[in-house]
XYZ file of C-alpha atoms in Angstrom:
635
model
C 19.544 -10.104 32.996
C 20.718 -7.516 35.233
C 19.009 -4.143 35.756
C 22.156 -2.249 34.095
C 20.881 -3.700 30.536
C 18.661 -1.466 30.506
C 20.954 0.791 28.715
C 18.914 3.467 29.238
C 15.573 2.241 29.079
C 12.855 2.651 31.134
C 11.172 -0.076 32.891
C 7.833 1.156 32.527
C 8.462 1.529 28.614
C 9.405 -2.369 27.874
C 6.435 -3.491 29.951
C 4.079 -1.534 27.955
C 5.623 -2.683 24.807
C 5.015 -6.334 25.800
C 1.559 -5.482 26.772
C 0.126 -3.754 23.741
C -0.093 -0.593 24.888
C 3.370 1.717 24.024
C 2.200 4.110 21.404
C 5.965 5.616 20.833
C 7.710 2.539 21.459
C 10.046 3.720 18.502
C 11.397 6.413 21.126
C 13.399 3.752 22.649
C 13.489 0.774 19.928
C 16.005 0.807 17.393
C 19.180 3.062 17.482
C 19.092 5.406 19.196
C 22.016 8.300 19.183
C 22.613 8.895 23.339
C 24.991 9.411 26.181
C 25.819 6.931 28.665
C 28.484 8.053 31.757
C 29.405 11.284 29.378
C 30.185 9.151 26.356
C 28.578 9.355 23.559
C 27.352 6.479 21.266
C 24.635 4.700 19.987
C 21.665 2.489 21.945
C 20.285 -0.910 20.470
C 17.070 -2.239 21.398
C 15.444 -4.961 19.530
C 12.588 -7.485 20.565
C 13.173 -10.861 19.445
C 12.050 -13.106 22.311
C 12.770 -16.654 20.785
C 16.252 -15.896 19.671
C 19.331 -17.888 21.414
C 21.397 -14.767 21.256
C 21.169 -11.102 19.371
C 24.527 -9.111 18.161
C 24.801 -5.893 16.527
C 26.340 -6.331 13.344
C 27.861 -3.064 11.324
C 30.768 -1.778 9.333
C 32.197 -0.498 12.423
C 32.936 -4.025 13.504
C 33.533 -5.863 10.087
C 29.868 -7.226 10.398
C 31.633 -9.713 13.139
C 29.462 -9.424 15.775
C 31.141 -11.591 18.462
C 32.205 -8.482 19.989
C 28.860 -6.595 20.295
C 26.710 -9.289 21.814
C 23.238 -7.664 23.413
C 21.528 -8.666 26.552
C 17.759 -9.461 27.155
C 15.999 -7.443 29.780
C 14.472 -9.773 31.982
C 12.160 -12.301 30.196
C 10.561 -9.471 28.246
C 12.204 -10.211 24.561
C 13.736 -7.419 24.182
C 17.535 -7.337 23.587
C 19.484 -3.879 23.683
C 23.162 -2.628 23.937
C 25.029 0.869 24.484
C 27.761 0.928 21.619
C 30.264 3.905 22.612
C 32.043 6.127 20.035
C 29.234 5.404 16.856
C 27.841 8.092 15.321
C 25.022 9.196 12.856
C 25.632 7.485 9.305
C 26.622 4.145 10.753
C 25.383 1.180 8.973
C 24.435 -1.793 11.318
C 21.717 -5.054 11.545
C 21.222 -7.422 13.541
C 22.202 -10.530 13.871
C 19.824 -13.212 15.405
C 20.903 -17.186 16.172
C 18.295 -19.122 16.420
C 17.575 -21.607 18.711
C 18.648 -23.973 16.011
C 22.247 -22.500 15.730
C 21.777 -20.490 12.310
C 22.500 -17.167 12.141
C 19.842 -14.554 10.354
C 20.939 -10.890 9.499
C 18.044 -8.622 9.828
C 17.639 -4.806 9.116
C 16.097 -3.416 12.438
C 11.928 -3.043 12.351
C 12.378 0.434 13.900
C 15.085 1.269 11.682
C 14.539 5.380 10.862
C 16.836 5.171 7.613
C 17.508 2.345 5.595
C 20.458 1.488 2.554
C 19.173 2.383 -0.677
C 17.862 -0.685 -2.454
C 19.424 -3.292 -3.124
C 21.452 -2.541 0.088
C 19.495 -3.251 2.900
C 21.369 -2.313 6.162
C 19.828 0.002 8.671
C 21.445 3.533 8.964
C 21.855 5.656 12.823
C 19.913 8.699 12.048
C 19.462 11.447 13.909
C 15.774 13.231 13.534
C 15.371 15.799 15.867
C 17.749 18.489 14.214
C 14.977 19.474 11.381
C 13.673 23.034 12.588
C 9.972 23.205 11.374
C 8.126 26.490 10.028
C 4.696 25.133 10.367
C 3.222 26.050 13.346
C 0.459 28.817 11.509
C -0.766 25.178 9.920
C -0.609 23.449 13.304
C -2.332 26.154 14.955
C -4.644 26.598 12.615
C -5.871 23.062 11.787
C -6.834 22.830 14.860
C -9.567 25.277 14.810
C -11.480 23.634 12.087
C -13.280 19.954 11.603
C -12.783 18.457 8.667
C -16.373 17.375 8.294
C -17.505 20.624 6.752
C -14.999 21.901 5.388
C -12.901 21.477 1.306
C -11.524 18.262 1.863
C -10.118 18.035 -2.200
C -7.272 15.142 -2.201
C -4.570 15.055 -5.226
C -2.931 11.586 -5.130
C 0.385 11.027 -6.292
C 3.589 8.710 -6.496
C 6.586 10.701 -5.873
C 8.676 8.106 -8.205
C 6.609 8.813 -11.529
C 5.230 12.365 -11.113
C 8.601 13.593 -12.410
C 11.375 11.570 -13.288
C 14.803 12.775 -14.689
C 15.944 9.483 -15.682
C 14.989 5.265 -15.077
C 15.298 4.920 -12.074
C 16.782 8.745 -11.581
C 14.228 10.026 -9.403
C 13.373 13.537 -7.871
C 14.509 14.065 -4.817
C 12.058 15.138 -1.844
C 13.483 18.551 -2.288
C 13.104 19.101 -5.911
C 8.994 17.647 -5.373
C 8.900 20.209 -2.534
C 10.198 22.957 -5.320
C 7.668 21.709 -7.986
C 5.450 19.335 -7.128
C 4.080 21.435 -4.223
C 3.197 24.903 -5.697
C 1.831 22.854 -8.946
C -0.979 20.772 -6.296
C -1.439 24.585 -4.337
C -1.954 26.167 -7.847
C -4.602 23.898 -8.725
C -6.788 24.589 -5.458
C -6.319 21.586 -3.616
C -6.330 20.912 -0.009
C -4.041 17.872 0.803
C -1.667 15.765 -1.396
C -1.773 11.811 -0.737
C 1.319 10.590 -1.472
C 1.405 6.576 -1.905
C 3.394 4.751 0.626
C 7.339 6.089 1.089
C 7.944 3.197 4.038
C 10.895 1.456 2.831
C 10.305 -1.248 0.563
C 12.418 -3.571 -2.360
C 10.752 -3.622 -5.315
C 9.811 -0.142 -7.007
C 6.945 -2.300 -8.465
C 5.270 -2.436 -5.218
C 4.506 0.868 -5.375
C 5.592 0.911 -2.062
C 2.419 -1.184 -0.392
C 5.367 -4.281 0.090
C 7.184 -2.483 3.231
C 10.410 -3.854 4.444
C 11.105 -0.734 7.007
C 7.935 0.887 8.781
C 9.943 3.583 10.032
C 12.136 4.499 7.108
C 11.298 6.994 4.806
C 12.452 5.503 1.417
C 15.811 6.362 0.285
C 14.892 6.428 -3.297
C 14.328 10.438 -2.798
C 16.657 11.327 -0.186
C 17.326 11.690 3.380
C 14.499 12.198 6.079
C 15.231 15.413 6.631
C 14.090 16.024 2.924
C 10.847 14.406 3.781
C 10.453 16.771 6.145
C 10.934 19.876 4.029
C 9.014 18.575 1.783
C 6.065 18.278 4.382
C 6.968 21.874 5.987
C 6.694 23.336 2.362
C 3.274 21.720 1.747
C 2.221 23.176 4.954
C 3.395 26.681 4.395
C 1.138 26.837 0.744
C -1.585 25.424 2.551
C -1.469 21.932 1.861
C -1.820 19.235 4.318
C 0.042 15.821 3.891
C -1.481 12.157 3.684
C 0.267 9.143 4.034
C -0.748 5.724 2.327
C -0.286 3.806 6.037
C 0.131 -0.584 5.358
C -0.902 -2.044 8.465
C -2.528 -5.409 6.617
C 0.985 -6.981 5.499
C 4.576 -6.894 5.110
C 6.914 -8.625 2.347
C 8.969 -11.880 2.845
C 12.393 -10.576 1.620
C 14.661 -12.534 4.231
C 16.399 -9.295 5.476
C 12.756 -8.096 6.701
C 10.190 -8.982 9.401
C 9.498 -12.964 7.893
C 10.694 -15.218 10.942
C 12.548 -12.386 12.381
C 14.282 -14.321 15.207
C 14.077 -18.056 13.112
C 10.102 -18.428 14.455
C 6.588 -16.716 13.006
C 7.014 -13.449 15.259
C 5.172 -10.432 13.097
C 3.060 -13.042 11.222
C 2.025 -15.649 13.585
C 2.111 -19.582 13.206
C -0.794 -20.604 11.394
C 0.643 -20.125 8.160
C -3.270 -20.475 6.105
C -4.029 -17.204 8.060
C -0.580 -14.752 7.489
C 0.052 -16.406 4.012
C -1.617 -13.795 1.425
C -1.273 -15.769 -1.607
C -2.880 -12.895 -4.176
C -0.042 -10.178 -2.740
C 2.799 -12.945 -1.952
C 2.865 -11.143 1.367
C 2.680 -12.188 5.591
C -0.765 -10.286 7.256
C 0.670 -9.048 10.502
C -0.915 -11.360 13.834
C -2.556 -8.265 15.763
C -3.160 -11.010 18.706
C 0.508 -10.025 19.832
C 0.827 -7.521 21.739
C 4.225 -6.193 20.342
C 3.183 -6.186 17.246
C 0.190 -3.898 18.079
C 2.771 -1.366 19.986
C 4.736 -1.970 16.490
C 2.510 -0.787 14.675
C 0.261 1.747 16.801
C 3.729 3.702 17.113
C 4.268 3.737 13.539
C 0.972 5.000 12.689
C 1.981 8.349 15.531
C 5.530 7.944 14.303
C 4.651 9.833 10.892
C 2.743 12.586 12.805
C 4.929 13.118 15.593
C 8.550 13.553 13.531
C 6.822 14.131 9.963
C 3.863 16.254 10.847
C 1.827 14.061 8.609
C -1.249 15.024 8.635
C -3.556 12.159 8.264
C -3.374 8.473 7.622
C -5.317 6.418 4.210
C -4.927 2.705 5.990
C -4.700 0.263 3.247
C -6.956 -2.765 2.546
C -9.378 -2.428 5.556
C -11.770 -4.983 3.623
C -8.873 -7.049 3.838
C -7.637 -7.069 7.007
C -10.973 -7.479 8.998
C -12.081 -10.760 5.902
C -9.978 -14.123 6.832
C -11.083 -15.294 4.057
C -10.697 -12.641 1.239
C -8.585 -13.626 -2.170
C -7.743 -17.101 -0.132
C -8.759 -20.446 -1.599
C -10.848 -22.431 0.267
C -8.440 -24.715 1.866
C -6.624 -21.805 3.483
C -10.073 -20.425 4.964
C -9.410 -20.345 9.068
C -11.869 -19.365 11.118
C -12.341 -16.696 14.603
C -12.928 -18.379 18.201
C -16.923 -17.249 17.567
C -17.072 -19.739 14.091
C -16.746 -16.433 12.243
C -14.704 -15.185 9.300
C -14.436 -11.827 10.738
C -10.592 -11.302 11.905
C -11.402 -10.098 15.386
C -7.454 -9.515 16.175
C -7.748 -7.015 13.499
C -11.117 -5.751 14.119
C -9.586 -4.578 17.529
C -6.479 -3.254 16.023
C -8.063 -0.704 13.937
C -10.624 0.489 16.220
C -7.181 0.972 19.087
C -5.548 2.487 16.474
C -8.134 5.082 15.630
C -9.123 5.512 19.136
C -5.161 6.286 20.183
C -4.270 8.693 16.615
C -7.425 11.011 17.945
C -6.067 10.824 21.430
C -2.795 12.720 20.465
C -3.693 14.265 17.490
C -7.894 15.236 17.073
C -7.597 16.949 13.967
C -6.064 14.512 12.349
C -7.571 12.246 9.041
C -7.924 8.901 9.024
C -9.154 7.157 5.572
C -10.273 3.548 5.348
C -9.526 2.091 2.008
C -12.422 -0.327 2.566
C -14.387 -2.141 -0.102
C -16.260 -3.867 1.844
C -19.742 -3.706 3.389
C -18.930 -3.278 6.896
C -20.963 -1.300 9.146
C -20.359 2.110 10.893
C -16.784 2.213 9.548
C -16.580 6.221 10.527
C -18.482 5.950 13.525
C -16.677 6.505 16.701
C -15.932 2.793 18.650
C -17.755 3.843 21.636
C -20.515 3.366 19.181
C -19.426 0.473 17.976
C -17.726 1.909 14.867
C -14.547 1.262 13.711
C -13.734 4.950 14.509
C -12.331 6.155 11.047
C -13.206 9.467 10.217
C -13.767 8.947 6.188
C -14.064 5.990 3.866
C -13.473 5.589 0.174
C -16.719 5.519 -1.561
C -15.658 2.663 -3.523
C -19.395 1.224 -4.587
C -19.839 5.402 -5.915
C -16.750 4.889 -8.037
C -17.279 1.318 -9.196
C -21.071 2.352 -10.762
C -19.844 5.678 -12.075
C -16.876 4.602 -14.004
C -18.719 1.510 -15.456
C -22.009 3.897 -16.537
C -19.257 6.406 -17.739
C -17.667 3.851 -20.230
C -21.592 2.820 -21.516
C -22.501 3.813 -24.919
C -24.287 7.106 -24.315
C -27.478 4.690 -26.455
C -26.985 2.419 -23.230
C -26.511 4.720 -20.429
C -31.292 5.281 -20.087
C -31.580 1.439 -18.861
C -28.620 1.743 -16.576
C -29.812 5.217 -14.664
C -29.654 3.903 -11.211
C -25.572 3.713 -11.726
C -25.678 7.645 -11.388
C -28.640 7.825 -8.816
C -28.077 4.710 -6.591
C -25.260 6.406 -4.627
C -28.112 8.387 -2.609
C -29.501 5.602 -1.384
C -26.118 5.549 1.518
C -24.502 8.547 0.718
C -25.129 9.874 4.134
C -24.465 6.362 5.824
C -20.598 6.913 6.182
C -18.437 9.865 5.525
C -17.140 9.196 2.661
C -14.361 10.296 0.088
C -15.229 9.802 -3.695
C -11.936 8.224 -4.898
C -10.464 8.321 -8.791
C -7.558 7.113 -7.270
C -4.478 4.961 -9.090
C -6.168 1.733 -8.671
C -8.366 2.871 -11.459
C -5.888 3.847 -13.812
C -3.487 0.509 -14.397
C -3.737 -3.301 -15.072
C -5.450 -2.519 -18.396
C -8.119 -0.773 -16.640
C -7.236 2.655 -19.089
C -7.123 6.032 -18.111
C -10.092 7.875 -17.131
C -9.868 9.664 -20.244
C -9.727 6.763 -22.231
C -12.753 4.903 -20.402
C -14.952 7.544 -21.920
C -16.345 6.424 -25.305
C -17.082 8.062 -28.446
C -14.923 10.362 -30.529
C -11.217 12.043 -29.280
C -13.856 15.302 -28.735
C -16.201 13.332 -27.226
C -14.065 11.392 -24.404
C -12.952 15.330 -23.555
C -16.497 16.119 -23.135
C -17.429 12.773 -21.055
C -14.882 13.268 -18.705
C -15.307 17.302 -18.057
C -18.945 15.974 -17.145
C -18.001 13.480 -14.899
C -15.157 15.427 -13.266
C -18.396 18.148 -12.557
C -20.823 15.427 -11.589
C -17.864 14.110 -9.124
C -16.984 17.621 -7.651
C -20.892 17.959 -6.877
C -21.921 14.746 -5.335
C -21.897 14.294 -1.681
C -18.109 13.675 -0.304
C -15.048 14.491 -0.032
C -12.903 14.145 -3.156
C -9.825 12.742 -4.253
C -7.989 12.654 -8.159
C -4.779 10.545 -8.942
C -2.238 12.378 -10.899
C -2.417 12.906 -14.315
C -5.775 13.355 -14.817
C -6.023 16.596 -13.858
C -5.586 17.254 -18.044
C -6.315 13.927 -19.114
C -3.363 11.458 -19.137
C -4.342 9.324 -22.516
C -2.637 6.416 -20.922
C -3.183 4.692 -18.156
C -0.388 4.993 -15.341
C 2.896 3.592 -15.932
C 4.746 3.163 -12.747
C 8.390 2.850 -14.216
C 7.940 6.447 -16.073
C 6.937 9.664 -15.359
C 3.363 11.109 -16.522
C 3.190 12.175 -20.543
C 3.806 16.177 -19.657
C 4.148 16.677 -23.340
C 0.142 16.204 -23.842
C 0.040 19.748 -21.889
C 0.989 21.364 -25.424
C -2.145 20.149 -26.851
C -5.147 22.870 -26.331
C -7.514 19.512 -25.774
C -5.291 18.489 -22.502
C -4.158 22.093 -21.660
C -8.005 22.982 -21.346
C -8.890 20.152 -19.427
C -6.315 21.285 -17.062
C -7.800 24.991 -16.820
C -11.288 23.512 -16.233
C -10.248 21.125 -13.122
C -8.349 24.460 -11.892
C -11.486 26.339 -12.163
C -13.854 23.244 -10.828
C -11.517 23.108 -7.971
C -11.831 26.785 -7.111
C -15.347 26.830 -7.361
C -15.745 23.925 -5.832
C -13.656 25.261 -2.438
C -15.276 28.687 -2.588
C -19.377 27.684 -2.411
C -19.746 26.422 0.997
C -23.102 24.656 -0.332
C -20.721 21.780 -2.009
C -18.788 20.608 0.877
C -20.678 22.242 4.392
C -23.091 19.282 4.761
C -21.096 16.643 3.037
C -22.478 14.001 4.947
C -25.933 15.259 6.114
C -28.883 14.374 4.004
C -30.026 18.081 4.161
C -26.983 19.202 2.532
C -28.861 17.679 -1.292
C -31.871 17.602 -2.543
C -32.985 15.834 -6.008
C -34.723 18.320 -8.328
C -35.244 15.394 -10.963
C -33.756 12.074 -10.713
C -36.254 10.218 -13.069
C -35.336 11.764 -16.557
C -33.604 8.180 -17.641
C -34.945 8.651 -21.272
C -33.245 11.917 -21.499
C -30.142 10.540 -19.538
C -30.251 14.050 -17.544
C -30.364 14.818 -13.593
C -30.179 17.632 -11.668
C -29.885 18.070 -7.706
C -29.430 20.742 -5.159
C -26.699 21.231 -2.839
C -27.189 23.064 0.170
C -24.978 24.840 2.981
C -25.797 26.281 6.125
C -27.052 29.480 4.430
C -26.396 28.755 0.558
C -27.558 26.474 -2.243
C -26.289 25.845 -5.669
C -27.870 24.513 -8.458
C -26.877 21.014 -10.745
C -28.035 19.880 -14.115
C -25.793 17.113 -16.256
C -26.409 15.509 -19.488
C -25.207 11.565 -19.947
C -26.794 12.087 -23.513
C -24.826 12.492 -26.687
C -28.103 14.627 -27.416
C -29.056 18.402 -27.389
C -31.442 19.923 -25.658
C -32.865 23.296 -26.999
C -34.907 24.752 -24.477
C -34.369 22.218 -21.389
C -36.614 23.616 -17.856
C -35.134 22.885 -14.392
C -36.972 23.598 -11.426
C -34.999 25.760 -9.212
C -36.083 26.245 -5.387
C -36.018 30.346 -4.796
C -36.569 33.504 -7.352
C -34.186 35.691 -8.423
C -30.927 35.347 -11.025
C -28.962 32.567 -11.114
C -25.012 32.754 -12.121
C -23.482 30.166 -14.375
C -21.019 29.000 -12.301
C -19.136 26.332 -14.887
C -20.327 25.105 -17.895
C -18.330 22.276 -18.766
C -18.213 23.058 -22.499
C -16.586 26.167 -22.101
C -13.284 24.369 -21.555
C -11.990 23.134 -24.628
C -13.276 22.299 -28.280
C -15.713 25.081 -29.381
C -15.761 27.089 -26.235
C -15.211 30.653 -28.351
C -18.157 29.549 -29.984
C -20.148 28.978 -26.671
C -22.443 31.378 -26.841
C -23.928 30.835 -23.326
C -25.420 33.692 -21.222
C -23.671 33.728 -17.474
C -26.859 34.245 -15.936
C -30.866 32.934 -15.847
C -33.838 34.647 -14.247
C -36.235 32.570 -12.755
C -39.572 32.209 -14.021
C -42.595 32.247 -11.999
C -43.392 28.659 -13.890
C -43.863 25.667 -11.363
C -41.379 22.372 -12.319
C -39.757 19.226 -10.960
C -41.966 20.399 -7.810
C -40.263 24.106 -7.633
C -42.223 27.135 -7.398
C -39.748 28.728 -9.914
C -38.267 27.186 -13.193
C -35.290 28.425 -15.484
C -35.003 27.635 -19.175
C -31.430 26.516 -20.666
C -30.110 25.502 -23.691
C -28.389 21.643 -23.104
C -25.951 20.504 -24.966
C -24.125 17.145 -25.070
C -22.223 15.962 -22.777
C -22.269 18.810 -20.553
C -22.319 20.216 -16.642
C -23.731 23.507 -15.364
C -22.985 24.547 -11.568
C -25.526 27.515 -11.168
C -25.839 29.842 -7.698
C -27.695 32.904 -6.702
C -26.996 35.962 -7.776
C -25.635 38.012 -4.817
C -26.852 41.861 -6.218
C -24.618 41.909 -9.526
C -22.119 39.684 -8.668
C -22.456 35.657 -8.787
């Protein structure tokens, strides 16, 4: 083709594109709203190198697209086309003929609004407009690494927080209004909101993407996302996204044999068939698809200020063989099972996200055993900067749901953890995973009596807050949703006029506000000096009790698995002086009037659990302490 199809386009930009290595490509794929010669219109660009021809299809041409036919640039793929007169709002796909002679219909990959489902057209949008009041949180995340600082994560899904009506969702401004101050209130640091790509099927939960670019028309317009991301921001919030690199869906309006061949999923169908998901693994050996998906990853944080990224299924991605049957096992070019396309993906993606944006997050999901996953890839890691603790929250929530008569020959589920908590950085997750398929709520995994479940899980929560790593809580059980999630409804608000579920609620406030104000339980997160056991051995008694230390602070631990109580129970504690009761997890909820506990313990000049000094405490079931120094009279 001619130079002039360029339509605007820059040379330099296409050849990066086609060589891996444009990290905004979606600055000039898609539509774009422009000027050409003083007119005014709309830009096309689309890659779709094994196409016959490419037309832009739309209600401003009947979806006849005869008319509108675009030309390829060179051999490089990619089609594009200056449309004159369109404006913002205009619906549009394309339409690809394949070298067969059959037409496909396609929404645009770079699409930055889409039709809300069923439609599925593409929508101009223009996203510059939005005038930001965040730069106080720009400026100031900079100043800080996340490493040692309150990293406290509440996860939700913006379709089922609130609801007004099936299928009658909040919109992202009424979630800024509510949602927002409600997650600030309760002293956390970020929100994680599931993934808001586009997708089809509300049952996805949006981790079946149809439109990387789109922010999902179920709650509004983009611009909404974007207030709702400015008003997290301005109450001190910062914003994760659930990011879906691993796979795509197979609706035919959607990246599956986007120009009539394997494009985003590559040819051998054993390796981009996931059978367990019913989903196409992108082929990260294509250069394009790399820039894809590299831009959409930079895409959030450049127009949505997001501030971080929780990449989906890392075990997946880098395991050829994970949930496949054996006969659809393929193999690397070493003889391996490792996918070394996507081994090389993540660590470019990591490596160009902290290029442009160093403060930013970056959470593997990752279940697997691979090494160095937050080490930096000039080290060899895969250069995330956290990873779900997922073996922490697989042996916690199975010794949790143990009879307590059980829990003294399964100790090591509460004690193992240490052995590698300082191998990774990690994130503790209670995350939604946990909460459906049958798996009950976290409530309801406790066992025992309706008191006792309370009781179990205000220990746990306090056990959680206190262990090495960052934290993160799915919505709802913040006051103890009874049920387990339901994604078609919203979360049972009415249980917050019960004093059992309203208490719960005012004891993860407080744990969360203790938690963020004693630098000793998140400073050296992922440094073995940051904790110290005082007694890990007490499996009979089904107690433990640690030390967590700061740069210049310590607080003190004790929990009791046991459904027993313990009169006069001595901890070793490492330095004289008075020790303030922090939280004592049976103080929220049933009998806490009749408490009775003092708010602070002198320590003794008595040697235990290899401390100088001792304190004496009364232990009852099922319960948590948090103790630090007394600073002169105030704790």
């Amino acid at each position: 083709m001619a130079e002039a199809t360029l339509a605007g386009l820059s040379e330099q930009d296409v050849y990066l594109f086609n060589q891996g290595s444009s990290y905004h490509s979606y600055r000039f794929m898609g539509a774009h709203l422009t000027e050409r010669e003083g007119v005014s219109g709309v830009r096309f660009a689309v890659w779709a190198p094994n196409a016959s021809e490419v037309r832009v299809i739309g209600g401003f041409n009947g979806w006849e697209g005869s008319g509108h036919c675009m030309g390829q640039i060179g051999t490089t793929g990619v089609y594009t086309l200056f449309i004159p007169h369109l404006k913002e709002g205009e619906l549009y796909k394309y339409e690809l003929v394949t070298q067969e002679g059959v037409p496909l219909r396609k929404a645009d990959p770079y699409a930055f609004l889409t039709e809300l489902r069923p439609g599925t057209a593409s929508i101009v949008t223009d996203l510059q407009s939005y005038r930001w009041n965040d730069s106080a949180w720009l400026q100031d995340k900079k100043r800080h690494t996340p490493y040692s600082r309150p990293l406290l994560i509440y996860e939700a899904h913006a379709g089922s927080w609130k609801i007004k009506g099936k299928e009658h969702f909040y919109t992202y401004e009424e979630l800024a209004a509510e949602l927002v101050p409600y997650v600030s209130g309760l002293g956390y640091t970020h929100i994680e909101l599931m993934p808001l790509s586009e997708h089809p099927l509300d049952q996805s939960w949006g981790y079946q993407i149809t439109g990387f670019y789109s922010a999902t028309s179920r709650y509004g317009k983009p611009k909404g996302l974007m207030s709702f991301v400015d008003a997290c921001h301005r109450h001190g919030l910062g914003v994760i996204l659930d990011f879906v690199p691993g796979h795509f869906c197979k609706d035919d309006h959607g990246l599956r044999l986007f120009d009539g061949t394997p494009l985003y999923e590559g040819y051998d169908a054993n390796r981009a068939e996931l059978p367990l998901w019913g989903t196409l693994a992108f082929d990260f050996s294509r250069c394009e698809v790399v820039s894809f998906m590299i831009s959409s990853a930079l895409y959030w944080m450049d127009l949505y200020h997001i501030d971080g990224l929780r990449v989906d299924a890392v075990a997946n991605m880098l395991n050829l063989h994970m949930d496949k049957p054996p006969h659809m096992h393929t193999y690397n070019e070493l003889g391996g099972r490792d996918n070394l396309d996507a081994l090389r993906f993540l660590k470019r993606l990591n490596e160009v996200v902290f290029h442009y944006y160093p403060d930013a997050l970056m959470l593997a999901e990752d279940s697997s055993a691979w090494p160095a996953v937050t080490s930096p890839t000039y080290k060899g890691g895969l250069g995330f900067n956290f990873k779900w603790n997922m073996g922490w929250m697989n042996d916690m929530l199975r010794y949790m749901s143990l009879h307590p008569d059980e829990r003294p020959h399964h100790h090591h589920l509460i004690t193992f953890s240490l052995c590698y908590a300082f191998s990774e950085n990690y994130v503790l997750p209670l995350s939604h995973d946990e909460v459906v398929h049958g798996k009950r709520s976290l409530l309801n995994k406790m066992p025992g009596s309706y008191e006792e479940k309370f009781a179990q899980l205000r220990l746990f929560y306090g056990y959680w807050m206190t262990h090495p790593g960052k934290k993160l809580l799915f919505m709802g059980g913040e006051w103890g949703q009874f049920d387990e999630w339901k994604d078609g409804d919203m979360l049972d608000w009415m249980l917050l006029g019960y004093e059992s579920h309203s208490s719960m609620l005012d004891y993860v406030r407080a744990l969360n506000h203790e938690y963020r104000s004693l630098p000793s339980l998140w400073e050296r997160d992922a440094e073995p000096e940051g904790f110290q056991w005082i007694d890990v051995h007490n499996a009979q008694q089904s107690v433990i009790s640690f030390i967590r230390r700061g740069r210049s602070s310590f607080s003190v631990v004790i929990a009791n698995f046991s459904g027993r109580d313990y009169g006069d129970y001595r901890v070793g504690v490492p330095e004289p002086g008075d020790y303030g009761l922090r939280i004592h997890s049976g103080g929220f909820g049933f009998g806490a009037a009749a408490l009775g506990q003092p708010d602070r313990y002198v320590a003794e000049n008595t040697s235990w659990h290899g401390q100088d000094q001792s304190i004496s405490i009364h232990l009852p079931p099922f319960t948590f302490m948090l103790l630090a120094p007394c600073k002169g009279d105030t704790f």
